[in-house]
Amino acid sequence: MKSVFFVLSFFLSSVGYAQQILSPNKKIKLVVEMQPAGQKGLSQVYFKVLYKSKEAYIEVLPASPLGILREDQQFTSNLKLIGEGKPVSVHDKYEMLTGKRKLCENFGTEKTFNYQNDSKQPLNITFRVYNDGVAFRYTFPNRSDSSLSIKDEATGYVIPEGTARWMQPFEQSYENFYPLSTSGSNEKNSGEWGYPALYKVNDQSLWVLISEAGITRQNCGAKLNNKQNTNLYKVSYPVAKKDMHGGVVSALPWKSQWHVMIVGKLADLVESTLITDVSEPTAFKDTKWIEPGSAAWVYWAYNHGSKDYQRVIEYIDLAVKMKWPYVLIDWEWDTMTNGGTLKDALNYARSKGIKTLLWYNSGTEWLGATPVDRLLTHEKREKEFSWLREIGVSGIKVDFFAGDQQAMMQYYIDILEDAAKHNLLVNFHGATIPRGWARTYPNLMSTEAVYGAEWYNNNGILTDKAASHNTTLPFTRNIVGSMDYTPVTFSNSQHEHKTSFAHELALAVVFESGLQHFADRPSAYYDLPEEPRGFLKNFPTTWDETKLINGYPGEMIVIARRKGKLWYVAGLNGKDTEQTLNLTFNFLGNSGYSFQIFKDGIDTKAITSETRSIKKSNTLQIQCLPRGGFAGVISEKGSSTLK
């Protein structure tokens, strides 16, 4: 028996060993293998991903390295495979309160490989191959009450030179562009890239989006680094900074975050819920108090907070007239003057049936924005959140987070858990990207982590880049979770728009966010023609279904989202020249439908409205101005439409 085990162990740990895992629909194949790694005959675990197109499998990720480093042990080279689990079926089925789809369902196959390093210390790597992608994570299964430092990973993604990619140079606020590149180098970048990262498999209509999910208190947030090899994007942990460790410190057992690759056609990526599929189920059962919705937002138009009581009242009145359930009272509410205080503003909102959200500084001293340091400890949060419920506030916006270190991940989770105890909604700004928390903590309504409309206030860069940027975000940032871009602005703040009014109107549909903060001044909405203004009234911010109709990053997008019996449809022209967008209706049933459409008029400030009869077999060609767009709503004939 011992000799049989020896032979099996030798076979499993040999360099030529390879295992395959197939998705349930057989479209995605993951291969795990051992390859030589450097000198001295050492070996390393690699994985690669293939996708079945017609009758053949196409390589969408070449062989890429796996491994992880602890301060006391390395688990990168010379790992020995000592065993493997049987393939297990995975079936994720759950409901979301926010996001692109209410009912989420995905199927996968899970398999765990058991390794030992040179010191005979164990490492497990668990793979899940879903119908729309791949996820994997590391586990240290043995037990230790002493804390250990997990410093770094050898995990990497090989993206060959010449591959078209859309990646964001890393900033801790994730507020940057996703420029198209066919090279891994960037003169303006230090070799660090933020999630999510999108690339196209060359000469194929296949795409891959790389990100991560399932962050717990045992994890930090990672990023990608290709400083050593421009074609190898290595997973890297944040460095230590003031009062925060770099990497992870934890007792054992320990599990990493899920490393996620969404794979398929562009529609597969846009419609995927893989980020929440691999995340933990909801941490609390009572969710009846959670109500996503649209909000009027005071900051954008004046590049200032909520110190002016009279201005806050104007936005409460805007919410009333537009039938939006919320108003966000931004920074400086603690020093509100000009005829009233915060208490007066809250009482006024309550008298009008409008719910309120309050801004908080996470605890930094950036910009002198107040209030500061009311949430940093559990005791402070309990005091503040109890007070908020007493005065009738429905949620908080927390701004200015300081990185992706483990301590910051713990801080995010602490805020979400403590807020939920007091029935408070949460919106994170100046923050990390979504990593699946909206499933675990459904009171998380949205996250910024985007170069959004707020940047019209800061400099003039967005003016020329907005259209292309707006048609890139649906294929990058917004795939991984709700995005608080603060869209639909028609007037100019500090810097001008070049996008058309119809383009701006379409952003309400194109950009998904559980709290959709409509950012312009009240007069901009009042001055809209009656039909497009009606389109924005009672606007839904959660969706039963999402369908990508057509699109290409940076060039254009046409998307449809269903709420109940209504389909909201929108398209954006990301180019500086006119473009015709094709709208097909094969997502509809076999009935007759009425389509109310708002599109570019004779110039960028004009919106034309019309209603036409359509059916599933129709195709509309919609001519868009440079940086233009369209939006509309589809209702089954005989049912109610916009009011």
XYZ file of C-alpha atoms in Angstrom:
643
model
C 0.000 0.000 0.000
C 2.846 2.400 0.829
C 4.486 1.739 -2.521
C 1.227 2.527 -4.319
C 0.928 5.831 -2.436
C 4.554 6.674 -3.260
C 4.017 6.055 -6.965
C 0.785 8.108 -6.925
C 2.487 10.974 -5.093
C 5.395 10.971 -7.506
C 3.009 10.994 -10.454
C 0.874 13.797 -9.059
C 3.881 16.007 -8.318
C 5.634 15.455 -11.616
C 6.195 18.409 -13.907
C 4.070 16.969 -16.671
C 0.953 16.578 -14.501
C -2.135 18.446 -15.712
C -5.778 18.429 -14.698
C -8.805 19.837 -16.496
C -12.003 21.290 -15.062
C -14.976 22.049 -17.304
C -17.830 24.448 -16.731
C -21.268 22.778 -16.604
C -22.087 24.026 -20.110
C -18.659 22.773 -21.338
C -17.779 26.184 -22.810
C -14.956 27.023 -20.397
C -12.048 24.714 -19.646
C -9.480 25.359 -16.933
C -6.175 23.482 -16.988
C -3.987 23.180 -13.878
C -0.439 21.966 -14.486
C 3.119 21.948 -13.172
C 5.856 23.710 -15.128
C 9.568 24.311 -14.561
C 10.310 27.474 -12.593
C 13.861 28.791 -12.860
C 16.969 26.830 -11.986
C 17.640 23.762 -9.792
C 14.804 21.733 -11.276
C 12.121 23.540 -9.285
C 8.554 23.586 -10.488
C 5.550 25.879 -10.105
C 1.803 25.498 -10.436
C 0.272 27.197 -13.475
C -3.238 27.532 -14.792
C -4.680 28.442 -18.168
C -8.188 29.098 -19.430
C -9.765 28.042 -22.721
C -13.142 28.838 -24.278
C -15.041 26.661 -26.734
C -15.823 28.524 -29.935
C -17.707 26.380 -32.437
C -15.979 22.997 -32.171
C -12.551 24.039 -30.881
C -11.215 25.391 -27.598
C -9.444 28.751 -27.880
C -6.864 29.840 -25.326
C -8.109 32.989 -23.627
C -5.448 32.992 -20.889
C -2.036 31.421 -21.536
C -0.349 29.428 -18.778
C -0.119 31.807 -15.792
C 1.589 31.290 -12.424
C 0.016 30.525 -9.059
C 1.422 30.722 -5.553
C 1.459 32.768 -2.372
C 4.061 33.971 0.128
C 3.928 34.000 3.907
C 6.560 35.677 6.019
C 7.502 32.301 7.494
C 6.992 30.087 4.418
C 6.926 30.282 0.639
C 4.236 28.476 -1.339
C 5.376 29.325 -4.850
C 8.063 27.008 -6.202
C 8.502 23.274 -5.726
C 4.994 22.643 -4.485
C 4.012 18.986 -4.382
C 0.486 17.909 -5.245
C -0.454 15.410 -2.551
C -4.150 15.030 -3.274
C -7.221 16.438 -4.920
C -10.903 16.583 -4.205
C -13.629 15.286 -6.437
C -15.407 17.748 -8.728
C -18.385 19.262 -6.937
C -21.332 20.992 -8.556
C -21.916 24.599 -7.509
C -25.318 26.229 -7.897
C -25.680 29.855 -6.851
C -29.275 31.085 -6.695
C -30.224 34.171 -4.710
C -31.932 37.565 -4.859
C -30.225 40.950 -4.960
C -31.734 44.204 -3.712
C -29.451 46.233 -6.000
C -27.555 45.522 -9.173
C -28.168 44.501 -12.762
C -30.456 41.587 -11.945
C -32.867 40.757 -9.134
C -32.840 36.960 -9.449
C -29.299 35.677 -9.835
C -28.404 32.132 -10.801
C -25.144 30.569 -11.930
C -23.753 27.073 -12.268
C -20.185 25.944 -11.742
C -17.869 23.054 -11.015
C -15.540 23.247 -8.000
C -12.381 21.285 -7.399
C -9.684 21.649 -4.729
C -6.026 20.700 -5.136
C -3.952 19.954 -2.031
C -0.262 20.936 -2.067
C 2.695 20.885 0.281
C 5.757 23.098 0.185
C 9.344 22.024 0.964
C 8.598 22.264 4.671
C 5.585 19.979 4.272
C 3.222 22.828 5.122
C -0.179 22.596 3.381
C -1.750 24.894 0.805
C -5.046 24.241 -0.926
C -6.105 25.931 -4.143
C -9.811 25.802 -4.917
C -11.028 26.438 -8.449
C -14.554 27.121 -9.606
C -15.294 27.011 -13.317
C -18.628 28.694 -13.950
C -20.599 29.006 -17.145
C -19.407 32.604 -17.420
C -15.950 32.519 -15.892
C -13.388 31.203 -13.456
C -12.738 31.890 -9.778
C -10.042 30.535 -7.475
C -8.651 31.123 -4.023
C -5.929 29.907 -1.684
C -6.484 28.296 1.701
C -4.036 27.552 4.506
C -6.037 24.742 6.145
C -3.927 24.005 9.215
C -4.651 25.697 12.521
C -2.512 28.230 14.370
C -3.601 30.653 17.060
C -0.565 32.833 16.378
C -0.931 35.496 13.739
C 1.057 35.051 10.549
C 1.902 37.570 7.865
C 0.767 36.797 4.312
C 2.953 39.128 2.294
C 2.367 38.675 -1.402
C 1.227 36.422 -4.208
C 2.913 34.875 -7.217
C -0.474 34.786 -8.941
C -0.295 36.364 -12.359
C -2.235 36.783 -15.581
C -0.284 36.540 -18.841
C -1.578 39.024 -21.408
C 0.610 38.864 -24.526
C 1.981 41.979 -26.234
C -0.432 43.237 -28.863
C -3.542 42.268 -26.905
C -6.140 45.045 -26.760
C -6.737 45.955 -23.126
C -8.560 48.572 -21.096
C -6.878 49.017 -17.698
C -6.910 51.740 -15.102
C -3.570 52.999 -13.748
C -3.874 52.340 -10.039
C -4.984 55.039 -7.630
C -6.376 54.264 -4.198
C -9.595 56.127 -5.051
C -9.980 54.169 -8.329
C -10.762 57.474 -10.029
C -8.976 57.155 -13.348
C -9.605 56.348 -17.003
C -9.430 52.948 -18.719
C -7.417 53.846 -21.847
C -7.204 51.388 -24.725
C -3.711 49.964 -25.110
C -2.042 47.070 -26.906
C 0.986 47.183 -24.652
C 1.593 46.564 -20.972
C 3.631 49.737 -20.600
C 2.406 53.193 -19.721
C 4.726 56.162 -19.329
C 2.367 57.780 -16.831
C 2.068 54.653 -14.717
C 4.431 52.948 -12.277
C 3.408 49.494 -13.456
C 0.484 49.222 -11.035
C -3.054 48.699 -12.296
C -6.391 48.675 -10.515
C -9.205 46.196 -10.880
C -11.198 45.505 -12.942
C -9.005 44.855 -15.992
C -10.558 44.142 -19.387
C -8.927 42.577 -22.417
C -10.016 41.178 -25.753
C -8.713 37.864 -27.022
C -7.100 38.923 -30.276
C -8.862 37.976 -33.517
C -11.768 36.568 -31.503
C -15.030 38.040 -30.260
C -14.057 36.830 -26.788
C -13.351 38.978 -23.773
C -12.000 38.588 -20.240
C -12.574 40.815 -17.216
C -10.227 40.270 -14.258
C -11.191 41.327 -10.744
C -11.648 39.884 -7.255
C -14.451 39.266 -4.772
C -15.308 37.790 -1.411
C -13.124 40.106 0.675
C -13.441 39.405 4.398
C -11.687 40.786 7.473
C -8.927 38.277 6.712
C -8.056 39.970 3.432
C -6.660 43.126 1.947
C -7.618 44.452 -1.466
C -5.158 43.562 -4.204
C -4.069 45.201 -7.450
C -2.083 44.171 -10.533
C 1.596 44.872 -11.122
C 3.623 44.333 -14.299
C 6.821 46.161 -13.365
C 9.016 43.071 -13.800
C 7.376 41.737 -16.954
C 5.029 43.926 -19.008
C 3.143 40.845 -20.238
C 2.612 39.356 -16.764
C 0.135 41.148 -14.498
C 0.976 39.892 -11.014
C -1.451 40.127 -8.113
C 0.115 42.427 -5.518
C -0.886 43.414 -2.004
C -0.777 47.010 -0.744
C 2.292 48.223 1.117
C 2.257 49.242 4.739
C 1.330 52.836 5.507
C 0.607 54.874 8.592
C -0.872 52.611 11.284
C -1.690 49.910 8.710
C 0.160 46.705 7.846
C 0.907 45.790 4.281
C -0.417 42.444 3.125
C -2.463 40.384 5.572
C -2.019 39.392 9.206
C -4.167 36.482 10.353
C -4.322 33.344 12.422
C -4.914 30.069 10.581
C -6.937 28.646 8.940
C -6.999 31.410 6.341
C -8.679 31.912 2.971
C -7.716 34.425 0.329
C -10.158 36.522 -1.652
C -11.615 34.962 -4.785
C -9.612 35.806 -7.892
C -12.212 36.222 -10.626
C -12.121 36.063 -14.413
C -15.388 36.670 -16.287
C -15.065 35.088 -19.740
C -17.186 35.160 -22.889
C -18.846 37.536 -25.310
C -19.201 41.158 -24.265
C -22.834 40.527 -23.337
C -21.736 37.665 -21.065
C -19.462 40.059 -19.194
C -21.934 42.921 -18.891
C -24.769 40.649 -17.737
C -22.620 38.503 -15.412
C -23.185 38.375 -11.646
C -20.050 36.326 -10.966
C -18.659 38.900 -8.511
C -21.634 38.423 -6.183
C -22.020 34.717 -7.062
C -18.759 33.890 -5.276
C -19.415 36.267 -2.372
C -20.958 35.299 0.944
C -24.776 35.239 1.305
C -26.488 38.051 3.164
C -25.297 38.545 6.714
C -28.753 39.555 7.963
C -32.245 38.407 7.069
C -34.400 41.454 7.741
C -34.049 43.577 4.613
C -37.541 45.062 4.360
C -36.221 48.438 5.464
C -33.759 48.624 2.563
C -35.170 50.816 -0.202
C -32.893 51.801 -3.109
C -33.914 54.876 -5.066
C -33.065 58.121 -6.810
C -31.692 61.105 -4.936
C -31.209 64.815 -5.516
C -27.603 65.833 -4.820
C -26.532 69.308 -3.813
C -22.743 69.279 -4.295
C -22.089 69.093 -8.046
C -23.658 72.268 -9.369
C -21.916 74.587 -6.915
C -18.762 72.603 -6.087
C -19.678 72.973 -2.443
C -21.357 71.139 0.393
C -24.546 71.676 2.353
C -23.675 74.665 4.494
C -26.392 76.782 2.855
C -29.805 75.869 4.277
C -31.745 77.617 1.514
C -29.911 75.663 -1.161
C -30.602 72.365 0.611
C -34.301 73.280 0.654
C -34.170 73.794 -3.133
C -32.933 70.227 -3.577
C -35.563 68.817 -1.251
C -38.170 70.577 -3.381
C -36.511 69.120 -6.493
C -36.837 65.617 -5.066
C -40.526 66.285 -4.398
C -41.242 67.533 -7.907
C -39.258 64.732 -9.579
C -40.750 62.086 -7.272
C -37.301 60.974 -6.124
C -37.413 59.419 -2.652
C -34.089 60.800 -1.350
C -32.006 63.921 -0.947
C -28.309 63.698 -0.103
C -27.133 66.382 2.309
C -23.402 66.567 1.671
C -20.437 67.819 3.706
C -20.581 70.868 5.999
C -24.073 70.004 7.224
C -22.704 70.371 10.755
C -22.147 74.088 10.097
C -25.360 74.787 8.170
C -26.500 78.437 8.189
C -28.550 80.920 6.111
C -31.920 80.496 7.695
C -31.804 77.062 9.244
C -29.843 74.173 10.716
C -29.570 70.494 9.872
C -32.506 69.806 12.190
C -34.622 72.317 10.280
C -33.655 70.762 6.937
C -34.508 67.272 8.176
C -37.861 68.448 9.489
C -38.627 70.131 6.175
C -37.708 66.985 4.206
C -39.853 64.855 6.489
C -42.811 67.195 6.019
C -42.468 66.715 2.242
C -42.132 62.939 2.413
C -38.455 62.954 1.365
C -35.905 60.675 3.039
C -32.460 62.015 3.881
C -28.883 60.796 3.511
C -25.948 62.434 5.316
C -22.277 62.717 4.282
C -19.407 61.657 6.554
C -15.649 61.938 6.357
C -14.225 58.476 7.040
C -11.692 60.044 9.382
C -9.079 61.717 7.214
C -8.206 65.375 7.352
C -8.367 65.839 3.564
C -9.722 69.160 2.375
C -10.846 70.049 5.882
C -14.184 68.472 5.044
C -16.425 68.120 8.088
C -17.716 66.332 10.032
C -14.520 64.343 10.712
C -13.812 61.339 12.942
C -17.311 60.303 13.984
C -17.084 56.737 12.622
C -13.561 55.525 13.390
C -14.449 53.239 16.293
C -17.373 50.985 17.105
C -18.266 53.172 20.076
C -18.320 56.314 17.935
C -20.397 54.606 15.266
C -22.915 53.347 17.799
C -23.328 56.833 19.187
C -23.593 58.475 15.756
C -25.858 55.865 14.168
C -28.224 55.892 17.156
C -28.476 59.659 16.812
C -29.131 59.395 13.072
C -32.055 57.064 13.600
C -33.451 59.323 16.306
C -33.491 62.268 13.907
C -34.920 60.211 11.053
C -31.926 59.911 8.684
C -32.128 56.932 6.288
C -28.506 56.476 5.256
C -24.936 57.694 5.078
C -22.361 58.538 2.442
C -18.849 57.866 3.759
C -15.981 59.530 1.898
C -12.164 59.717 1.720
C -10.953 56.208 2.493
C -7.221 55.726 2.690
C -6.327 52.598 0.717
C -6.850 48.858 0.309
C -4.935 47.635 3.355
C -6.499 44.927 5.481
C -7.359 47.489 8.175
C -9.365 49.464 5.610
C -11.240 46.354 4.469
C -12.125 45.707 8.093
C -13.259 49.325 8.446
C -15.604 49.049 5.444
C -17.149 45.881 6.849
C -17.466 47.389 10.336
C -19.352 50.370 8.904
C -21.702 48.130 6.908
C -22.461 45.866 9.863
C -22.961 48.653 12.385
C -25.078 50.667 9.940
C -27.305 47.656 9.290
C -28.027 47.324 13.009
C -29.494 50.815 12.869
C -31.299 50.347 9.531
C -28.998 52.732 7.670
C -28.171 52.591 3.984
C -24.515 53.060 2.993
C -22.806 54.705 0.032
C -18.981 54.603 -0.120
C -17.081 57.445 -1.827
C -13.385 57.961 -2.386
C -13.343 54.218 -1.902
C -12.264 50.847 -3.176
C -14.159 49.111 -5.992
C -17.062 46.743 -5.246
C -15.904 43.248 -4.380
C -19.231 41.516 -3.789
C -20.239 43.121 -0.487
C -23.617 44.177 -1.912
C -24.735 40.556 -1.609
C -23.383 40.032 1.901
C -24.416 43.465 3.177
C -27.435 44.503 1.077
C -27.571 47.897 2.799
C -24.591 48.839 0.584
C -26.340 50.838 -2.116
C -23.459 52.090 -4.224
C -19.759 52.878 -4.382
C -17.960 55.640 -6.232
C -14.533 54.280 -7.307
C -14.990 55.949 -10.681
C -13.823 59.025 -12.542
C -17.332 60.435 -12.524
C -19.215 63.654 -13.188
C -17.752 65.202 -10.034
C -14.555 65.683 -12.054
C -16.238 68.391 -14.130
C -15.604 70.434 -10.986
C -11.946 69.608 -10.535
C -10.354 70.164 -13.948
C -11.190 70.253 -17.653
C -10.014 66.748 -18.589
C -13.438 65.092 -18.559
C -14.857 67.629 -21.021
C -13.121 66.019 -24.002
C -12.950 62.465 -22.671
C -16.421 62.008 -21.209
C -18.136 60.375 -24.201
C -15.450 57.757 -24.738
C -15.112 57.218 -20.977
C -18.872 56.811 -20.557
C -18.887 54.073 -23.199
C -15.973 52.274 -21.521
C -17.328 52.163 -17.961
C -20.218 49.732 -18.733
C -17.589 47.206 -19.870
C -15.180 47.771 -16.983
C -16.049 49.409 -13.660
C -19.846 48.997 -13.711
C -19.624 45.253 -14.397
C -18.320 44.561 -10.888
C -20.951 46.514 -8.969
C -23.103 49.606 -8.493
C -21.323 52.791 -9.561
C -22.055 56.210 -8.100
C -21.012 58.310 -11.103
C -23.537 61.056 -10.152
C -24.836 61.326 -13.719
C -27.418 63.187 -15.827
C -26.154 66.755 -15.735
C -27.253 69.224 -18.400
C -25.824 72.529 -17.209
C -22.133 73.228 -16.682
C -20.485 73.288 -13.291
C -16.844 74.431 -13.236
C -16.033 72.939 -16.657
C -18.242 72.468 -19.695
C -19.944 69.417 -21.174
C -19.523 68.336 -24.749
C -21.895 65.400 -24.437
C -25.404 66.017 -25.740
C -28.470 66.347 -23.553
C -29.756 63.016 -24.916
C -26.420 61.412 -24.002
C -26.763 62.713 -20.459
C -30.354 61.504 -20.204
C -29.228 58.036 -21.316
C -26.714 57.791 -18.450
C -29.602 57.165 -16.054
C -30.120 53.794 -17.755
C -26.584 52.957 -18.839
C -25.016 53.428 -15.386
C -26.342 51.097 -12.690
C -26.416 52.319 -9.087
C -28.676 51.359 -6.179
C -28.744 55.027 -5.203
C -28.726 57.100 -8.380
C -27.662 60.619 -7.438
C -28.972 63.069 -10.008
C -26.403 65.792 -9.724
C -27.513 68.901 -11.591
C -29.079 72.075 -10.217
C -32.885 72.090 -9.924
C -33.379 74.558 -12.782
C -31.647 72.189 -15.223
C -34.303 69.538 -14.621
C -37.198 72.000 -14.549
C -36.083 73.427 -17.913
C -36.245 70.060 -19.651
C -39.152 69.488 -22.012
C -42.082 67.738 -20.357
C -41.463 64.291 -21.900
C -37.792 63.782 -20.934
C -38.494 65.327 -17.539
C -41.259 62.755 -17.122
C -38.778 60.036 -18.073
C -36.649 60.957 -15.043
C -39.559 61.087 -12.614
C -39.989 58.008 -10.426
C -36.889 56.624 -12.101
C -36.035 53.056 -10.993
C -32.563 52.304 -9.683
C -32.861 48.533 -9.371
C -33.462 46.148 -12.211
C -35.059 42.767 -12.728
C -32.993 42.051 -15.813
C -30.203 43.577 -17.914
C -29.415 42.927 -21.581
C -26.507 44.273 -23.599
C -27.825 44.919 -27.114
C -24.650 46.154 -28.737
C -21.413 47.849 -27.839
C -17.658 48.232 -27.931
C -15.533 49.881 -25.226
C -14.894 53.550 -25.886
C -17.036 53.639 -29.019
C -20.673 52.955 -28.204
C -23.144 51.013 -26.114
C -26.814 50.069 -26.417
C -28.314 48.473 -23.307
C -31.757 47.496 -22.002
C -32.867 47.073 -18.396
C -36.217 45.731 -17.253
C -38.180 46.918 -14.239
C -41.439 45.013 -13.868
C -43.202 45.167 -17.225
C -41.245 48.162 -18.511
C -37.987 48.037 -20.449
C -35.710 51.065 -20.199
C -33.373 51.309 -23.191
C -30.453 53.656 -23.818
C -27.538 54.155 -26.164
C -24.385 56.288 -26.067
C -22.149 57.472 -28.873
C -18.614 57.533 -27.522
C -17.136 59.091 -30.656
C -16.494 62.691 -31.653
C -18.251 62.043 -34.955
C -21.842 61.157 -35.795
C -22.733 57.495 -35.392
C -25.794 55.367 -36.097
C -26.707 53.002 -33.263
C -28.693 49.875 -34.078
C -31.380 48.907 -31.589
C -32.840 45.407 -31.902
C -35.718 44.150 -29.771
C -35.179 40.382 -29.600
C -35.285 40.632 -25.777
C -39.032 41.364 -25.997
C -41.934 38.938 -26.065
C -44.266 38.357 -28.975
C -46.773 41.117 -28.120
C -47.041 44.547 -29.634
C -45.172 47.320 -27.827
C -45.064 51.081 -27.570
C -41.631 52.743 -27.516
C -41.263 56.282 -26.222
C -37.849 57.488 -27.337
C -35.765 60.575 -26.573
C -32.901 61.275 -28.961
C -30.586 63.999 -30.234
C -32.235 66.998 -31.837
C -30.788 69.658 -34.099
C -27.988 70.431 -31.638
C -26.485 69.057 -28.431
C -29.004 70.865 -26.215
C -32.095 69.634 -28.051
C -33.948 66.413 -27.263
C -36.605 65.170 -29.651
C -39.347 62.870 -28.397
C -41.541 60.450 -30.269
C -43.599 57.342 -29.611
C -43.758 54.490 -32.085
C -45.126 50.974 -32.307
C -42.559 48.181 -32.331
C -42.362 44.417 -32.147
C -39.688 41.855 -31.417
C -38.552 41.533 -35.029
C -37.919 45.257 -35.553
C -34.573 47.023 -35.758
C -34.263 50.775 -35.318
C -31.336 52.774 -36.635
C -30.893 55.804 -34.409
C -28.703 58.603 -35.660
C -26.656 60.175 -32.867
C -24.751 63.426 -32.822
C -21.060 63.394 -31.936
C -20.980 62.425 -28.236
C -24.742 61.975 -28.461
C -27.168 59.282 -27.436
C -30.744 58.238 -26.858
C -32.978 56.844 -24.131
C -36.473 55.457 -23.993
C -38.996 53.221 -22.326
C -40.884 50.287 -23.809
C -44.285 49.185 -22.591
C -46.587 46.452 -23.780
C -49.538 47.902 -25.632
C -52.507 48.228 -23.359
C -50.361 48.675 -20.225
C -49.446 51.932 -18.546
C -46.350 53.906 -19.530
C -44.652 56.978 -18.096
C -46.633 59.486 -16.098
